[in-house]
Amino acid sequence: MNLLEIKNLKARANEKAVLMGVNLEIKQGEVCALLGPNACGKSSLAQIISGNPKYKIIEGKILFKGKSIANFAPEKRVKLGIALTWQNPPSVKGVKFSQLFKTTLKTKKRFPWTQEFLEREINVDFSGGEKKMSELFQVLFLNPKIVIFDEIDSGLDIKKLEIAAKIIKKEFVAKNIAVLLITHSGEILKFLKPDFTSVMVCGKIICKEKGHKKTLATIKKHDYEKCRKCLLADRQ
Amino acid sequence: MKNAENVYWQIDNRIKQICLMDEAEILPINKAWQKYNWVKKYFKQKPKQGYFIWIKKQSKKTFSTCVSIANKNTKQKLENLLVLEKGVKAKIEGNCNSLKKDLSGIHQATGKIVLKENATLKYNHTHSWKEKDIVETNYDFFLEKNSKLNYTYKSFSSPQKLRIKTTLNIFENATAKVVLMADCEHGETNIKETLSLKEKGSSGIIKLRLVGRNNSKISACSKVLAQAEGKGHLDCQGILLDNNSSISLTPELLCENKKAQITHEASIGKISQEELTYLRMRGLTEKQAINLIISGFLQ
């Protein structure tokens, strides 16, 4: 049984269509990668799966363990086990991480953060790298069954990227937690070997490969031009 | 806070406790009026109710005051005087509240707060009223040469009517930082603050942080009056949570000295949907997320 199943999902943000009929399946413990050019709808898909009310579903289904969650509030989806690391998390002025965790965390896990970090305001004056690591650590404490990493590799230097990949392996992959890696560059795939790799172009997933090597090699060589041509050919 | 720690504790119109201290003299205001001639200059006529706190020496202790309404239809009319002697540093925690719902109490308080030369005061003033209470405060601060004031006023459960008037008279090289935070529900809130730069080197900042929700009406007028070469700034911000409430912010700058620098900024907005969604994706309910964002705004 699929843990997460997206069926012919069409959605819009304000009046703009962002998803044009997305199909995706992820099983428990699977690592899937979703690649695509800028503004193709990858982050929108992540936000829609997580319940961002900014997006409106026009058609299609989001099933989690076979049940529709399309009308669930974001916090209810978190409770079910869907966690998302944001590509650009917003700053919340005046609110410290310690206040957030006091309200949300019921786990007995040890914090990987220093007291100094906990006393910082959420994402205020964080560097790009700090934001990514903070996002990564936060989802650890949500007891997820699936984690969507939205561009976790962008803005991280190679050393930090390796660390992030190690944490994802140890804390999620090794614990049979499903992972959806959304990435533009595919950098992180050098360290995390996905079971499947899909490519999204213009709000649609146009191909799926077992493994990742062929897709990544094509993108490295042709950028996403070849993928766009594939989509055009498909439409014709 | 334990009541035993209060240096002045009043319930309804009855003084429950006054502490004897080495560092300070604390009296009912009418007794102070009789005892000291200099007290009379702060009042037009003999005050009937209120506290007199005269801090004469340095103290590590926080001076706490508590004025509560416990019985229905109580009307309080306090006239307070707080004086810090030269060079003294002190911390005050002032609490005024209603102990039960539906008491329909009236709390009126006027106060004179005098910081003598080189004195430093950190004053946290917290109001916690119920829906049917009516509250009016009128505080005048006098900051003498080189004195420093850090005054924070918080109102987290608003009464039916809240009127706050604060006047800061700042003299040579004295500085004031005033932060006023109010989370207003249901009632009417009227705020008037004036920062008066009276002598060379005087400076001050007034920060307003106001939240309007559930049929509340807020009107705030903040003013800097520069009569001498000094610096003043107004920072007024409001968040409106629903369409049944309103906030009016009026910053006013009045300059009578060409060397003075006075500035202001004012904004009213709504809660960021992005922040709200982010916190909800960390497991908070919508209500928890709103409260957390508001608490951050009011920090």
Coordinates of C-alpha atoms in Angstrom, one line a residue:
Chain A
M1 CA 0.0 0.0 0.0
N2 CA 1.2 3.5 -0.8
L3 CA 1.9 5.8 2.1
L4 CA 1.3 8.9 0.0
E5 CA -0.6 8.9 -3.3
I6 CA -1.3 11.9 -5.5
K7 CA -3.8 11.4 -8.2
N8 CA -4.3 13.8 -11.1
L9 CA -3.8 16.7 -8.8
K10 CA -4.6 20.1 -10.3
A11 CA -4.3 23.2 -8.1
R12 CA -4.0 27.0 -8.3
A13 CA -2.6 29.7 -6.2
N14 CA -4.7 32.9 -6.4
E15 CA -5.7 32.7 -10.0
K16 CA -2.6 31.0 -11.3
A17 CA -2.6 27.3 -12.1
V18 CA 0.4 25.7 -10.4
L19 CA -0.3 22.0 -10.8
M20 CA -1.7 20.5 -14.0
G21 CA -2.5 16.9 -13.1
V22 CA 0.3 15.5 -10.9
N23 CA 0.5 11.8 -10.2
L24 CA 3.0 10.5 -7.5
E25 CA 3.2 7.5 -5.3
I26 CA 5.5 6.9 -2.3
K27 CA 5.6 3.8 -0.2
Q28 CA 6.7 3.6 3.4
G29 CA 10.5 3.9 3.8
E30 CA 11.0 4.9 0.1
V31 CA 13.3 7.6 -0.9
C32 CA 12.0 9.6 -3.9
A33 CA 13.6 12.5 -5.7
L34 CA 11.6 15.1 -7.6
L35 CA 13.7 17.3 -9.9
G36 CA 12.6 20.2 -12.0
P37 CA 13.4 23.7 -13.3
N38 CA 12.6 26.8 -11.3
A39 CA 8.9 27.6 -10.9
C40 CA 7.7 24.3 -12.3
G41 CA 5.5 23.6 -9.3
K42 CA 7.8 21.5 -7.0
S43 CA 7.5 23.7 -4.0
S44 CA 3.8 24.2 -4.7
L45 CA 3.3 20.5 -4.6
A46 CA 5.1 20.2 -1.3
Q47 CA 3.0 23.0 0.2
I48 CA -0.2 21.5 -1.1
I49 CA 0.6 18.1 0.3
S50 CA 1.3 19.8 3.7
G51 CA -2.0 21.8 3.5
N52 CA -1.0 25.4 2.8
P53 CA -4.4 27.1 2.6
K54 CA -3.0 29.5 0.0
Y55 CA -3.4 26.8 -2.6
K56 CA -6.8 25.6 -3.9
I57 CA -7.2 22.1 -5.2
I58 CA -9.3 22.1 -8.4
E59 CA -9.2 18.4 -9.2
G60 CA -7.6 15.2 -8.1
K61 CA -6.8 13.5 -4.8
I62 CA -4.2 13.4 -2.0
L63 CA -4.3 10.1 -0.2
F64 CA -2.4 9.3 2.9
K65 CA -2.5 5.6 3.8
G66 CA -5.4 5.4 1.4
K67 CA -7.5 8.1 3.0
S68 CA -8.1 11.5 1.5
I69 CA -6.5 14.3 3.4
A70 CA -7.2 17.2 1.0
N71 CA -9.5 18.9 3.4
F72 CA -7.3 18.5 6.5
A73 CA -5.7 21.4 8.3
P74 CA -1.9 21.6 8.2
E75 CA -1.6 20.7 11.8
K76 CA -3.7 17.6 11.3
R77 CA -1.4 16.5 8.5
V78 CA 1.5 17.0 10.8
K79 CA -0.2 14.8 13.4
L80 CA -0.7 12.1 10.8
G81 CA 3.0 12.2 10.0
I82 CA 3.5 14.5 7.1
A83 CA 6.4 16.9 7.7
L84 CA 7.9 19.6 5.4
T85 CA 11.2 21.5 5.5
W86 CA 10.6 24.8 3.8
Q87 CA 12.8 26.1 1.0
N88 CA 12.5 29.7 2.4
P89 CA 11.1 29.5 5.9
P90 CA 9.7 32.8 7.1
S91 CA 11.1 34.7 10.1
V92 CA 8.8 35.0 13.1
K93 CA 9.9 38.1 14.9
G94 CA 9.7 38.0 18.7
V95 CA 9.1 34.3 18.9
K96 CA 11.9 32.1 20.2
F97 CA 12.4 28.5 19.2
S98 CA 12.1 27.6 22.8
Q99 CA 8.5 29.0 22.8
L100 CA 7.6 27.1 19.7
F101 CA 9.0 23.8 21.0
K102 CA 7.3 24.3 24.4
T103 CA 3.9 24.4 22.5
T104 CA 4.6 21.6 20.0
L105 CA 7.0 19.1 21.2
K106 CA 5.9 16.2 23.3
T107 CA 8.8 14.0 22.5
K108 CA 11.6 13.1 25.0
K109 CA 14.3 13.2 22.3
R110 CA 17.3 15.3 23.2
F111 CA 17.6 18.6 21.5
P112 CA 20.5 18.9 19.1
W113 CA 20.5 22.7 19.8
T114 CA 22.4 24.8 22.2
Q115 CA 20.5 27.0 24.7
E116 CA 21.8 29.9 22.7
F117 CA 20.0 28.6 19.6
L118 CA 16.8 28.0 21.5
E119 CA 16.7 31.6 22.6
R120 CA 17.0 32.9 19.1
E121 CA 13.9 34.3 17.4
I122 CA 12.6 31.9 14.7
N123 CA 14.7 32.3 11.5
V124 CA 15.4 35.9 12.3
D125 CA 18.9 36.9 10.9
F126 CA 19.6 33.3 10.1
S127 CA 22.1 32.6 7.3
G128 CA 20.9 30.4 4.4
G129 CA 22.8 27.4 5.8
E130 CA 21.5 28.0 9.3
K131 CA 17.9 28.0 8.0
K132 CA 18.4 24.7 6.2
M133 CA 19.9 22.9 9.2
S134 CA 17.2 24.4 11.5
E135 CA 14.5 23.1 9.2
L136 CA 16.1 19.7 9.1
F137 CA 16.4 19.4 12.9
Q138 CA 12.8 20.7 13.5
V139 CA 11.2 17.9 11.5
L140 CA 13.1 15.4 13.5
F141 CA 10.8 16.3 16.4
L142 CA 7.6 16.0 14.6
N143 CA 7.7 12.1 14.6
P144 CA 7.1 12.0 10.8
K145 CA 6.2 9.1 8.6
I146 CA 7.1 11.0 5.5
V147 CA 9.4 14.1 5.2
I148 CA 9.4 16.4 2.2
F149 CA 12.7 18.2 1.9
D150 CA 12.1 21.2 -0.3
E151 CA 15.5 22.3 -1.8
I152 CA 17.4 21.3 1.4
D153 CA 20.5 21.3 -0.8
S154 CA 20.3 24.8 -2.1
G155 CA 22.6 27.2 -0.5
L156 CA 24.5 24.6 1.5
D157 CA 28.2 24.2 0.8
I158 CA 29.5 20.7 0.0
K159 CA 30.5 19.9 3.6
K160 CA 27.2 21.0 5.1
L161 CA 25.4 19.1 2.3
E162 CA 27.2 15.9 3.3
I163 CA 26.3 16.5 6.9
A164 CA 22.6 17.1 6.0
A165 CA 22.6 13.9 3.9
K166 CA 24.1 11.9 6.7
I167 CA 21.4 13.1 9.1
I168 CA 18.7 12.3 6.6
K169 CA 20.1 8.8 6.2
K170 CA 20.5 8.2 9.9
E171 CA 17.4 9.8 11.2
F172 CA 14.9 9.0 8.5
V173 CA 16.0 6.6 5.8
A174 CA 17.4 4.1 8.3
K175 CA 14.3 4.4 10.4
N176 CA 12.0 3.4 7.4
I177 CA 10.6 7.0 7.2
A178 CA 9.7 7.9 3.6
V179 CA 11.5 10.8 2.1
L180 CA 10.6 13.1 -0.8
L181 CA 13.6 15.1 -1.9
I182 CA 12.7 18.1 -4.0
T183 CA 15.8 19.5 -5.7
H184 CA 16.6 21.7 -8.6
S185 CA 20.3 20.9 -8.9
G186 CA 20.2 17.3 -7.8
E187 CA 23.4 17.9 -5.7
I188 CA 22.1 16.0 -2.7
L189 CA 21.5 12.9 -4.8
K190 CA 25.2 12.3 -4.8
F191 CA 24.9 11.4 -1.1
L192 CA 21.4 10.0 -1.0
K193 CA 20.5 7.4 -3.5
P194 CA 16.8 7.6 -4.2
D195 CA 14.8 4.6 -5.1
F196 CA 13.0 6.6 -7.7
T197 CA 13.5 9.9 -9.5
S198 CA 10.8 11.9 -11.2
V199 CA 11.0 15.1 -13.2
M200 CA 8.4 17.9 -13.1
V201 CA 8.0 20.4 -15.8
C202 CA 5.2 23.0 -16.1
G203 CA 3.2 21.6 -13.2
K204 CA 3.3 18.0 -14.4
I205 CA 5.5 15.0 -13.6
I206 CA 6.7 13.9 -17.0
C207 CA 8.9 10.9 -16.2
K208 CA 10.0 8.5 -13.5
E209 CA 13.2 6.5 -13.3
K210 CA 14.3 3.7 -10.9
G211 CA 17.4 5.1 -9.3
H212 CA 18.6 8.5 -10.4
K213 CA 21.7 8.3 -12.5
K214 CA 20.2 8.6 -16.0
T215 CA 17.9 11.5 -15.1
L216 CA 20.7 13.4 -13.3
A217 CA 23.1 12.8 -16.2
T218 CA 20.5 14.2 -18.7
I219 CA 19.9 17.2 -16.6
K220 CA 23.6 17.9 -16.0
K221 CA 24.1 17.7 -19.8
H222 CA 21.1 19.5 -21.2
D223 CA 19.8 21.3 -18.1
Y224 CA 15.9 21.0 -18.3
E225 CA 15.7 21.8 -22.0
K226 CA 15.4 18.1 -23.0
C227 CA 12.6 17.7 -20.3
R228 CA 10.7 20.6 -21.8
K229 CA 11.0 19.1 -25.2
C230 CA 9.7 15.7 -23.8
L231 CA 6.7 17.6 -22.4
L232 CA 6.0 19.2 -25.7
A233 CA 6.3 15.9 -27.5
D234 CA 4.0 14.3 -25.0
R235 CA 1.4 17.1 -25.6
Q236 CA 1.6 16.6 -29.4
Chain B
M1 CA 4.0 37.1 42.4
K2 CA 3.3 36.5 46.1
N3 CA 1.4 39.2 47.8
A4 CA 3.8 39.0 50.8
E5 CA 6.4 40.6 48.5
N6 CA 4.3 43.7 47.8
V7 CA 5.5 46.8 49.4
Y8 CA 2.1 48.3 48.8
W9 CA -1.0 46.2 48.5
Q10 CA -4.5 47.5 48.2
I11 CA -7.8 45.6 47.7
D12 CA -10.8 47.7 46.7
N13 CA -10.4 50.8 48.9
R14 CA -8.6 49.2 51.7
I15 CA -4.9 49.0 52.2
K16 CA -4.0 45.4 53.0
Q17 CA -0.3 45.8 53.4
I18 CA 2.5 48.4 53.6
C19 CA 6.1 47.3 54.1
L20 CA 8.6 49.0 56.3
M21 CA 11.9 49.2 54.6
D22 CA 15.3 50.7 55.2
E23 CA 15.9 51.8 51.7
A24 CA 12.5 53.4 51.2
E25 CA 9.6 55.1 52.9
I26 CA 6.2 53.8 52.0
L27 CA 3.1 55.5 53.2
P28 CA -0.6 56.0 52.3
I29 CA -0.5 59.2 50.2
N30 CA -2.7 61.2 52.6
K31 CA -0.3 60.5 55.4
A32 CA 2.7 61.6 53.3
W33 CA 0.8 64.8 52.3
Q34 CA 0.5 65.6 56.0
K35 CA 4.0 64.6 56.9
Y36 CA 6.0 66.3 54.2
N37 CA 5.4 69.8 52.9
W38 CA 7.2 69.1 49.6
V39 CA 4.7 66.4 48.7
K40 CA 2.0 69.1 48.5
K41 CA 3.5 70.6 45.4
Y42 CA 2.5 67.5 43.4
F43 CA -1.2 67.7 44.3
K44 CA -3.8 70.4 44.0
Q45 CA -5.6 69.2 47.1
K46 CA -5.1 66.6 49.7
P47 CA -5.2 63.2 48.1
K48 CA -7.5 60.6 49.7
Q49 CA -6.1 57.4 48.4
G50 CA -3.0 56.0 46.8
Y51 CA 0.6 55.2 47.7
F52 CA 3.7 57.3 48.4
I53 CA 7.0 55.5 47.7
W54 CA 10.1 57.4 48.4
I55 CA 13.2 55.4 47.5
K56 CA 16.1 56.9 49.2
K57 CA 18.8 54.3 48.9
Q58 CA 20.0 51.8 46.5
S59 CA 18.2 48.5 46.8
K60 CA 18.6 45.1 45.0
K61 CA 15.0 44.3 45.8
T62 CA 12.2 44.9 43.4
F63 CA 9.5 47.1 44.8
S64 CA 6.2 45.5 44.0
T65 CA 2.8 47.2 44.2
C66 CA -0.5 45.5 43.8
V67 CA -3.9 47.3 43.5
S68 CA -6.9 45.0 43.0
I69 CA -10.6 45.2 42.7
A70 CA -12.3 42.3 44.5
N71 CA -15.9 43.4 45.0
K72 CA -18.7 44.5 42.7
N73 CA -19.1 48.2 41.7
T74 CA -15.9 49.2 43.5
K75 CA -14.6 52.6 42.5
Q76 CA -10.9 53.3 43.2
K77 CA -9.4 56.7 42.8
L78 CA -5.7 56.6 43.5
E79 CA -3.2 59.4 43.5
N80 CA 0.3 58.0 43.7
L81 CA 3.6 59.6 44.2
L82 CA 6.9 57.8 43.5
V83 CA 10.2 59.6 44.1
L84 CA 13.7 58.2 43.4
E85 CA 16.4 60.1 45.2
K86 CA 19.6 61.3 43.4
G87 CA 21.7 58.5 42.0
V88 CA 19.4 55.7 43.2
K89 CA 18.7 52.7 40.9
A90 CA 15.4 50.9 41.4
K91 CA 13.1 48.4 39.9
I92 CA 9.3 48.6 40.3
E93 CA 6.7 46.0 39.5
G94 CA 3.3 47.5 39.5
N95 CA 0.2 45.3 39.1
C96 CA -3.4 46.5 38.9
N97 CA -6.2 44.0 38.3
S98 CA -9.6 42.7 38.8
L99 CA -9.9 39.5 40.8
K100 CA -13.2 38.3 39.4
K101 CA -15.4 38.6 36.3
D102 CA -18.4 40.9 36.2
L103 CA -17.3 43.2 39.1
S104 CA -17.9 46.3 37.0
G105 CA -15.1 48.1 38.8
I106 CA -13.8 51.5 38.1
H107 CA -10.1 52.0 38.6
Q108 CA -8.8 55.6 38.2
A109 CA -5.2 56.3 39.0
T110 CA -3.1 59.4 38.6
G111 CA 0.6 59.3 39.4
K112 CA 3.6 61.5 39.6
I113 CA 6.9 59.7 39.1
V114 CA 10.0 61.7 39.9
L115 CA 13.5 60.6 39.0
K116 CA 16.0 62.9 40.6
E117 CA 19.5 63.6 39.2
N118 CA 21.3 60.4 38.0
A119 CA 18.5 58.1 39.2
T120 CA 17.6 55.0 37.2
L121 CA 14.2 53.4 37.2
K122 CA 13.0 50.2 35.5
Y123 CA 9.3 50.1 35.9
N124 CA 7.1 47.2 34.7
H125 CA 3.4 48.1 34.9
T126 CA 0.9 45.3 34.2
H127 CA -2.8 45.7 34.0
S128 CA -5.1 42.7 34.0
W129 CA -8.8 43.7 33.9
K130 CA -12.1 42.0 33.1
E131 CA -14.6 42.9 30.4
K132 CA -16.9 45.1 32.5
D133 CA -14.3 47.2 34.2
I134 CA -13.5 50.8 33.4
V135 CA -9.9 52.0 33.8
E136 CA -8.3 55.4 33.5
T137 CA -4.7 56.2 34.3
N138 CA -2.8 59.4 34.0
Y139 CA 0.9 59.3 34.8
D140 CA 3.3 62.2 34.7
F141 CA 7.0 61.4 34.7
F142 CA 9.7 63.9 35.6
L143 CA 13.2 62.9 34.6
E144 CA 15.7 65.2 36.1
K145 CA 19.3 65.7 34.9
N146 CA 21.0 62.4 33.7
S147 CA 18.3 60.2 34.9
K148 CA 17.1 57.1 33.1
L149 CA 13.7 55.6 32.8
N150 CA 12.7 52.2 31.3
Y151 CA 9.0 52.0 31.5
T152 CA 7.0 49.0 30.2
Y153 CA 3.2 49.0 30.4
K154 CA 1.3 45.8 29.5
S155 CA -2.4 45.2 29.2
F156 CA -3.2 41.7 28.3
S157 CA -6.9 41.3 29.2
S158 CA -8.6 44.5 28.4
P159 CA -11.5 46.2 30.2
Q160 CA -14.6 47.7 28.7
K161 CA -12.9 51.1 28.6
L162 CA -9.2 51.8 28.9
R163 CA -7.9 55.3 28.9
I164 CA -4.2 55.8 29.3
K165 CA -2.5 59.1 29.5
T166 CA 1.2 59.3 30.0
T167 CA 3.4 62.4 29.9
L168 CA 7.1 62.3 30.0
N169 CA 8.9 65.5 31.0
I170 CA 12.6 65.0 30.2
F171 CA 15.3 67.3 31.4
E172 CA 19.0 67.7 30.7
N173 CA 20.7 64.5 29.4
A174 CA 17.9 62.4 30.8
T175 CA 16.6 59.5 28.7
A176 CA 13.3 57.6 28.6
K177 CA 12.3 54.4 26.9
V178 CA 8.6 53.7 27.1
V179 CA 7.0 50.5 25.7
L180 CA 3.3 50.2 25.8
M181 CA 1.7 46.9 24.8
A182 CA -2.0 46.2 24.7
D183 CA -3.9 43.2 23.5
C184 CA -7.4 44.6 23.2
E185 CA -10.6 42.6 23.0
H186 CA -14.2 43.8 23.1
G187 CA -13.7 47.3 24.6
E188 CA -12.5 50.8 23.8
T189 CA -8.9 51.8 24.3
N190 CA -7.8 55.3 24.2
I191 CA -4.1 56.1 24.5
K192 CA -2.4 59.4 24.7
E193 CA 1.3 59.7 25.2
T194 CA 3.5 62.8 25.2
L195 CA 7.3 62.9 25.2
S196 CA 8.4 66.3 26.1
L197 CA 12.1 67.1 25.5
K198 CA 12.6 70.0 27.8
E199 CA 16.3 70.5 28.0
K200 CA 19.5 70.0 26.0
G201 CA 20.6 66.3 25.6
S202 CA 17.2 64.9 26.6
S203 CA 16.1 61.9 24.6
G204 CA 13.3 59.4 24.5
I205 CA 11.6 56.7 22.5
I206 CA 8.0 55.6 22.7
K207 CA 7.1 52.2 21.4
L208 CA 3.4 51.2 20.9
R209 CA 2.4 47.6 20.2
L210 CA -1.3 47.2 19.9
V211 CA -3.5 44.3 19.0
G212 CA -7.1 44.7 18.1
R213 CA -9.6 41.8 18.0
N214 CA -13.2 40.8 18.8
N215 CA -14.9 44.2 18.4
S216 CA -12.3 46.3 20.0
K217 CA -11.7 50.0 19.1
I218 CA -8.3 51.4 19.7
S219 CA -7.3 55.0 19.3
A220 CA -3.7 56.0 20.1
C221 CA -2.1 59.4 19.8
S222 CA 1.6 59.7 20.5
K223 CA 3.4 63.0 20.5
V224 CA 7.0 64.2 20.7
L225 CA 7.4 67.8 21.7
A226 CA 10.9 69.1 21.3
Q227 CA 11.4 72.3 23.2
A228 CA 15.2 71.9 23.4
E229 CA 18.1 70.2 21.5
G230 CA 17.1 66.6 22.1
K231 CA 16.2 63.4 20.3
G232 CA 12.9 61.7 20.2
H233 CA 11.3 58.8 18.3
L234 CA 7.9 57.3 18.0
D235 CA 7.5 53.7 16.9
C236 CA 3.8 52.8 16.7
Q237 CA 2.6 49.4 15.3
G238 CA -0.7 47.7 15.4
I239 CA -2.1 44.3 14.3
L240 CA -5.7 44.0 13.5
L241 CA -7.1 40.5 13.7
D242 CA -10.6 40.9 12.4
N243 CA -12.9 43.3 10.5
N244 CA -15.1 44.2 13.5
S245 CA -12.2 46.0 15.3
S246 CA -10.4 49.2 14.4
I247 CA -7.1 50.8 15.2
S248 CA -6.3 54.4 14.8
L249 CA -2.6 55.5 15.2
T250 CA -1.7 59.1 15.2
P251 CA 2.0 60.0 15.7
E252 CA 2.6 63.7 16.1
L253 CA 5.9 65.6 16.0
L254 CA 6.1 69.2 17.2
C255 CA 9.5 70.8 17.1
E256 CA 10.4 74.1 18.7
N257 CA 14.1 73.8 18.5
K258 CA 16.1 73.8 15.2
K259 CA 18.7 71.4 16.6
A260 CA 16.3 68.8 17.8
Q261 CA 15.9 65.5 16.0
I262 CA 12.5 63.9 16.2
T263 CA 11.2 61.1 14.0
H264 CA 8.3 58.6 13.9
E265 CA 7.2 55.4 12.2
A266 CA 3.7 53.9 12.3
S267 CA 2.1 50.9 10.7
I268 CA -1.0 48.8 11.1
G269 CA -1.1 45.3 9.5
K270 CA -2.5 41.9 9.7
I271 CA -0.9 38.6 10.8
S272 CA 1.3 37.2 8.1
Q273 CA -0.4 34.2 6.6
E274 CA 3.0 32.7 5.7
E275 CA 4.1 32.8 9.3
L276 CA 0.8 31.4 10.4
T277 CA 1.0 28.5 7.9
Y278 CA 4.6 27.8 8.9
L279 CA 3.8 27.5 12.5
R280 CA 0.8 25.3 11.7
M281 CA 3.1 23.0 9.7
R282 CA 5.1 22.7 12.9
G283 CA 2.0 21.2 14.6
L284 CA 0.4 24.3 16.2
T285 CA -3.3 24.8 15.8
E286 CA -4.4 28.1 14.1
K287 CA -5.3 29.6 17.5
Q288 CA -2.0 28.6 19.1
A289 CA -0.1 30.0 16.1
I290 CA -2.0 33.3 16.2
N291 CA -1.3 33.6 20.0
L292 CA 2.3 32.8 19.5
I293 CA 2.7 35.4 16.8
I294 CA 0.9 38.0 18.9
S295 CA 3.0 37.2 21.9
G296 CA 6.1 37.8 19.7
F297 CA 4.7 41.0 18.4
L298 CA 4.0 42.2 22.0
Q299 CA 7.5 41.3 23.2

